[in-house]
């Protein structure tokens, strides 16, 4: 009894201690989201650190979400990530039989509506083909092929920066994105333009990775600084609120791909599991809509009228016409 009084056993159902134990487990450490979970946990811990798991009620969580958005100024998307982590931890506690049931399971606390569509911001910037070419020209030499890959294939930044020489096939003109680098956890192959293949092949092979920092000779891990400098040089605003970030180049690439091929093919190139994901990345301008309507009208009516008014040629005249073209 004296030992129990001096060293009392800490309760296992306290949020801060239980969540810390779960996040430190090998299973959770191996998750791709482990770093992000640590940041989310710090915010949750400030509110629920000393709370018993069973005492975390839907009302408390709703108040927490409202406070985080209104007072702390976080986005609805961030609030939803914190809510998802909290739910996952409580489901783990239920599975470990620390609590009988997750008190906020199901839709007891609804997610906040997110507005992740960056279509309006990107469209307002009027990123024409000429402006994009100017951006690439203004970029540092080591950034140029990275920008070209992002703009033409829609590859994610990490997928590009983690590409190794063994994943690049110059003969086939393809880049392999292995499972460990793919966000969808699915291996896929990206076709690369022949000119860009030659440009990539000309890069120095001083490491297993393709894209290296010319000053340090090490793999490039972040391009935010040099990308911001290139945008500033050509007068393109940067930032999430009024400008673009590197990931927005994926939106631009998706819009170009959808215009060039059918949406199913574009979706496979982008590595999306559903067409809905692809649609989120597509930005259609008023000019695109107008051209689409005019093209349909041309095919239906003007093209038909030309066929009707064009005099029919005999077989011998057709042969002679082909001979002239040849």
XYZ file of C-alpha atoms in Angstrom:
326
model
C 0.000 0.000 0.000
C 2.838 2.388 0.826
C 4.403 1.713 -2.598
C 1.055 2.444 -4.271
C 0.865 5.747 -2.399
C 4.424 6.762 -3.283
C 4.310 5.554 -6.889
C 0.654 5.554 -7.882
C -0.128 3.852 -11.202
C -1.105 6.389 -13.782
C -4.514 5.855 -15.345
C -4.331 4.357 -18.832
C -7.368 6.216 -20.139
C -5.892 9.734 -20.004
C -5.800 11.173 -23.523
C -2.305 12.681 -23.463
C -0.593 9.552 -22.187
C -2.568 7.058 -24.241
C -2.220 9.059 -27.479
C 1.527 9.468 -26.901
C 1.920 5.712 -26.486
C -0.038 5.025 -29.686
C 1.908 7.570 -31.761
C 5.199 6.109 -30.489
C 4.248 2.562 -31.492
C 6.002 0.953 -34.450
C 2.735 0.676 -36.359
C 2.016 4.399 -36.208
C 5.651 5.449 -36.664
C 5.685 3.638 -40.022
C 2.719 5.622 -41.346
C 3.409 8.183 -44.061
C 1.407 10.667 -42.013
C 3.499 10.214 -38.846
C 5.121 13.662 -39.044
C 1.822 15.369 -39.724
C 0.210 13.410 -36.879
C 2.773 14.827 -34.464
C 1.777 18.378 -35.378
C -1.923 17.582 -35.124
C -1.377 15.839 -31.778
C 0.291 18.934 -30.273
C -2.835 20.973 -30.970
C -5.181 18.275 -29.672
C -3.048 17.752 -26.588
C -3.356 21.375 -25.532
C -7.091 20.850 -25.169
C -7.493 17.205 -24.139
C -4.166 16.277 -22.524
C -5.567 15.600 -19.045
C -9.031 14.487 -20.127
C -10.185 10.914 -19.699
C -10.926 9.324 -23.059
C -14.491 8.501 -22.106
C -15.067 12.147 -21.120
C -14.324 13.454 -24.611
C -17.907 14.063 -25.686
C -19.237 15.271 -29.064
C -20.129 18.644 -27.546
C -16.562 19.191 -26.290
C -15.130 18.319 -29.683
C -17.532 20.621 -31.549
C -16.541 23.481 -29.235
C -12.871 22.679 -29.875
C -13.320 22.742 -33.659
C -15.243 26.039 -33.524
C -12.571 27.597 -31.322
C -9.746 26.437 -33.594
C -11.379 27.937 -36.675
C -12.685 31.205 -35.220
C -10.026 32.070 -32.642
C -6.917 30.326 -33.931
C -7.743 31.005 -37.577
C -7.021 27.531 -38.956
C -8.665 26.314 -42.143
C -11.615 23.886 -42.130
C -9.318 21.338 -43.799
C -6.839 21.493 -40.903
C -9.682 21.219 -38.384
C -10.900 18.093 -40.185
C -7.410 16.545 -40.056
C -7.287 17.085 -36.303
C -10.778 15.630 -35.943
C -9.795 12.563 -37.994
C -6.725 11.935 -35.827
C -8.789 12.290 -32.660
C -11.328 9.775 -33.971
C -8.592 7.339 -34.975
C -7.013 7.498 -31.537
C -10.363 6.899 -29.853
C -11.064 3.946 -32.160
C -7.669 2.536 -31.152
C -8.636 2.930 -27.499
C -11.859 1.046 -28.242
C -9.912 -1.757 -29.953
C -7.493 -1.913 -27.008
C -10.512 -2.124 -24.677
C -9.418 0.976 -22.807
C -12.898 2.369 -23.449
C -16.054 0.470 -24.359
C -16.916 2.645 -27.369
C -15.619 5.651 -29.273
C -17.664 8.571 -27.860
C -17.471 10.544 -31.151
C -17.824 7.610 -33.546
C -19.658 7.911 -36.854
C -21.093 11.306 -37.687
C -21.608 12.499 -34.131
C -19.185 15.310 -34.942
C -19.512 16.295 -38.579
C -16.572 17.464 -40.635
C -16.339 21.081 -41.669
C -17.125 21.883 -45.312
C -13.849 22.355 -47.135
C -13.166 24.652 -50.037
C -10.029 23.113 -51.468
C -10.775 24.185 -55.022
C -8.083 26.603 -56.087
C -9.661 27.085 -59.474
C -10.589 30.749 -58.968
C -7.142 31.767 -57.695
C -5.374 30.003 -60.546
C -7.746 31.420 -63.164
C -7.374 34.958 -61.787
C -3.611 34.717 -62.262
C -4.171 34.146 -66.013
C -1.327 31.670 -66.396
C -1.132 31.599 -70.180
C 1.226 29.304 -72.042
C 3.530 32.268 -72.742
C 3.640 33.181 -69.057
C 4.430 29.585 -68.087
C 7.253 29.442 -70.637
C 8.590 32.728 -69.244
C 8.451 31.248 -65.733
C 10.544 28.251 -66.796
C 13.052 30.522 -68.558
C 13.424 32.676 -65.426
C 13.991 29.709 -63.120
C 17.388 28.487 -61.970
C 18.935 25.929 -64.324
C 18.441 23.018 -61.912
C 14.776 23.985 -61.458
C 13.932 24.142 -65.189
C 13.531 20.359 -65.827
C 11.612 20.026 -62.548
C 9.121 22.671 -63.685
C 8.802 21.071 -67.122
C 8.020 17.696 -65.582
C 5.435 19.210 -63.247
C 3.733 21.209 -66.011
C 3.577 18.414 -68.582
C 2.982 15.299 -66.477
C 1.342 16.627 -63.304
C 3.820 14.714 -61.128
C 3.788 15.740 -57.475
C 6.788 17.596 -56.111
C 7.989 14.696 -53.952
C 7.492 12.237 -56.806
C 9.820 14.361 -58.934
C 12.463 15.101 -56.324
C 12.681 11.458 -55.206
C 13.127 10.106 -58.741
C 16.252 7.971 -59.105
C 18.224 7.206 -62.233
C 17.139 3.571 -62.035
C 13.504 4.751 -62.365
C 14.250 6.694 -65.574
C 14.136 4.775 -68.864
C 15.545 6.901 -71.688
C 14.810 4.272 -74.360
C 11.097 4.006 -73.525
C 10.817 7.626 -72.450
C 9.235 6.757 -69.104
C 9.684 7.505 -65.419
C 8.631 4.910 -62.866
C 7.034 6.164 -59.672
C 7.554 3.376 -57.096
C 4.997 2.568 -54.429
C 7.008 4.197 -51.657
C 6.988 7.559 -53.491
C 3.370 7.464 -54.685
C 0.712 9.114 -52.558
C -1.842 6.554 -53.747
C 0.530 3.701 -52.821
C 0.277 2.431 -56.400
C 3.184 2.129 -58.780
C 2.723 3.924 -62.070
C 4.719 4.887 -65.142
C 4.839 8.407 -66.572
C 5.544 9.079 -70.255
C 8.019 11.908 -70.816
C 8.469 14.004 -73.952
C 11.581 12.970 -75.970
C 13.147 16.447 -75.737
C 12.712 16.453 -71.975
C 14.170 12.923 -71.822
C 17.319 14.187 -73.550
C 17.468 17.130 -71.137
C 17.197 14.803 -68.144
C 19.799 12.447 -69.582
C 22.252 15.347 -69.857
C 22.154 16.021 -66.108
C 25.277 14.960 -64.149
C 25.061 11.488 -62.581
C 26.740 12.164 -59.259
C 24.111 10.455 -57.126
C 21.394 7.836 -57.331
C 18.904 10.718 -57.487
C 18.390 12.731 -60.668
C 17.803 16.197 -59.230
C 20.703 17.540 -57.165
C 21.531 20.884 -55.626
C 24.461 22.218 -57.714
C 26.078 23.805 -54.648
C 25.903 20.891 -52.215
C 25.682 17.991 -54.657
C 22.907 16.472 -52.542
C 19.337 15.586 -53.422
C 16.994 18.566 -53.622
C 14.411 18.217 -50.869
C 12.576 21.526 -51.187
C 11.980 23.884 -54.118
C 9.751 26.453 -52.421
C 12.452 29.124 -52.218
C 13.723 28.872 -55.801
C 10.172 28.496 -57.142
C 9.095 31.656 -55.318
C 12.119 33.511 -56.726
C 11.271 32.430 -60.293
C 7.645 33.541 -59.866
C 8.725 36.881 -58.464
C 11.039 37.437 -61.437
C 8.130 37.189 -63.894
C 5.516 38.931 -61.736
C 3.485 35.909 -60.603
C 2.105 36.146 -57.075
C 2.885 33.299 -54.711
C 1.188 32.002 -51.581
C -1.976 30.093 -50.772
C -4.286 33.110 -50.442
C -3.549 35.235 -53.518
C -0.906 33.418 -55.521
C 0.297 29.973 -56.491
C 2.378 27.310 -54.829
C 4.336 24.563 -56.571
C 1.488 22.063 -56.171
C -0.724 24.335 -58.299
C 1.356 23.320 -61.309
C -0.404 19.973 -60.968
C -3.710 21.798 -61.464
C -2.314 23.507 -64.565
C -1.025 20.196 -65.948
C -4.376 18.516 -65.320
C -6.194 21.238 -67.270
C -3.816 20.834 -70.208
C -4.044 17.034 -70.127
C -7.855 17.039 -70.160
C -7.794 19.275 -73.251
C -5.290 16.984 -74.969
C -6.799 13.579 -74.107
C -9.931 12.068 -72.562
C -10.406 12.489 -68.822
C -9.870 8.770 -68.106
C -6.383 8.859 -69.630
C -5.614 12.130 -67.849
C -6.729 10.597 -64.560
C -4.374 7.637 -65.007
C -1.442 9.935 -65.811
C -2.130 11.974 -62.690
C -2.394 8.839 -60.565
C -5.946 9.427 -59.338
C -8.095 6.548 -58.154
C -11.371 8.258 -59.142
C -12.447 10.721 -61.812
C -13.797 13.017 -59.097
C -10.256 13.649 -57.924
C -9.234 14.625 -61.446
C -12.153 17.011 -61.809
C -10.963 18.896 -58.718
C -7.748 19.751 -60.539
C -9.291 20.861 -63.829
C -9.566 24.617 -64.415
C -11.734 25.640 -67.395
C -11.544 29.261 -68.543
C -14.325 31.152 -70.319
C -12.248 30.895 -73.488
C -12.098 27.098 -73.140
C -15.872 26.895 -72.776
C -16.459 29.162 -75.749
C -14.050 27.210 -77.942
C -15.707 23.931 -76.948
C -19.175 25.169 -77.950
C -17.863 26.598 -81.237
C -16.056 23.338 -82.003
C -19.234 21.311 -81.480
C -21.181 23.737 -83.693
C -18.451 23.512 -86.332
C -18.574 19.718 -86.369
C -22.366 19.548 -86.444
C -23.330 22.301 -88.829
C -20.514 24.083 -90.638
C -18.717 20.826 -91.344
C -21.920 19.214 -92.665
C -22.677 22.225 -94.853
C -19.214 22.034 -96.392
C -19.736 18.339 -97.141
C -23.095 19.047 -98.806
C -21.844 21.973 -100.901
C -18.598 20.313 -101.943
C -19.042 18.740 -105.397
C -18.499 15.009 -105.459
C -15.477 13.794 -107.446
C -15.340 10.745 -109.620
C -12.957 7.927 -108.773
C -10.471 9.035 -111.471
C -10.543 12.626 -110.178
C -9.923 11.358 -106.660
C -6.857 9.398 -107.798
C -5.498 12.455 -109.624
C -6.064 14.625 -106.514
C -4.198 12.188 -104.301
C -1.336 12.047 -106.811
C -1.023 15.852 -106.599
C -0.726 15.727 -102.809
C 1.863 12.957 -103.022
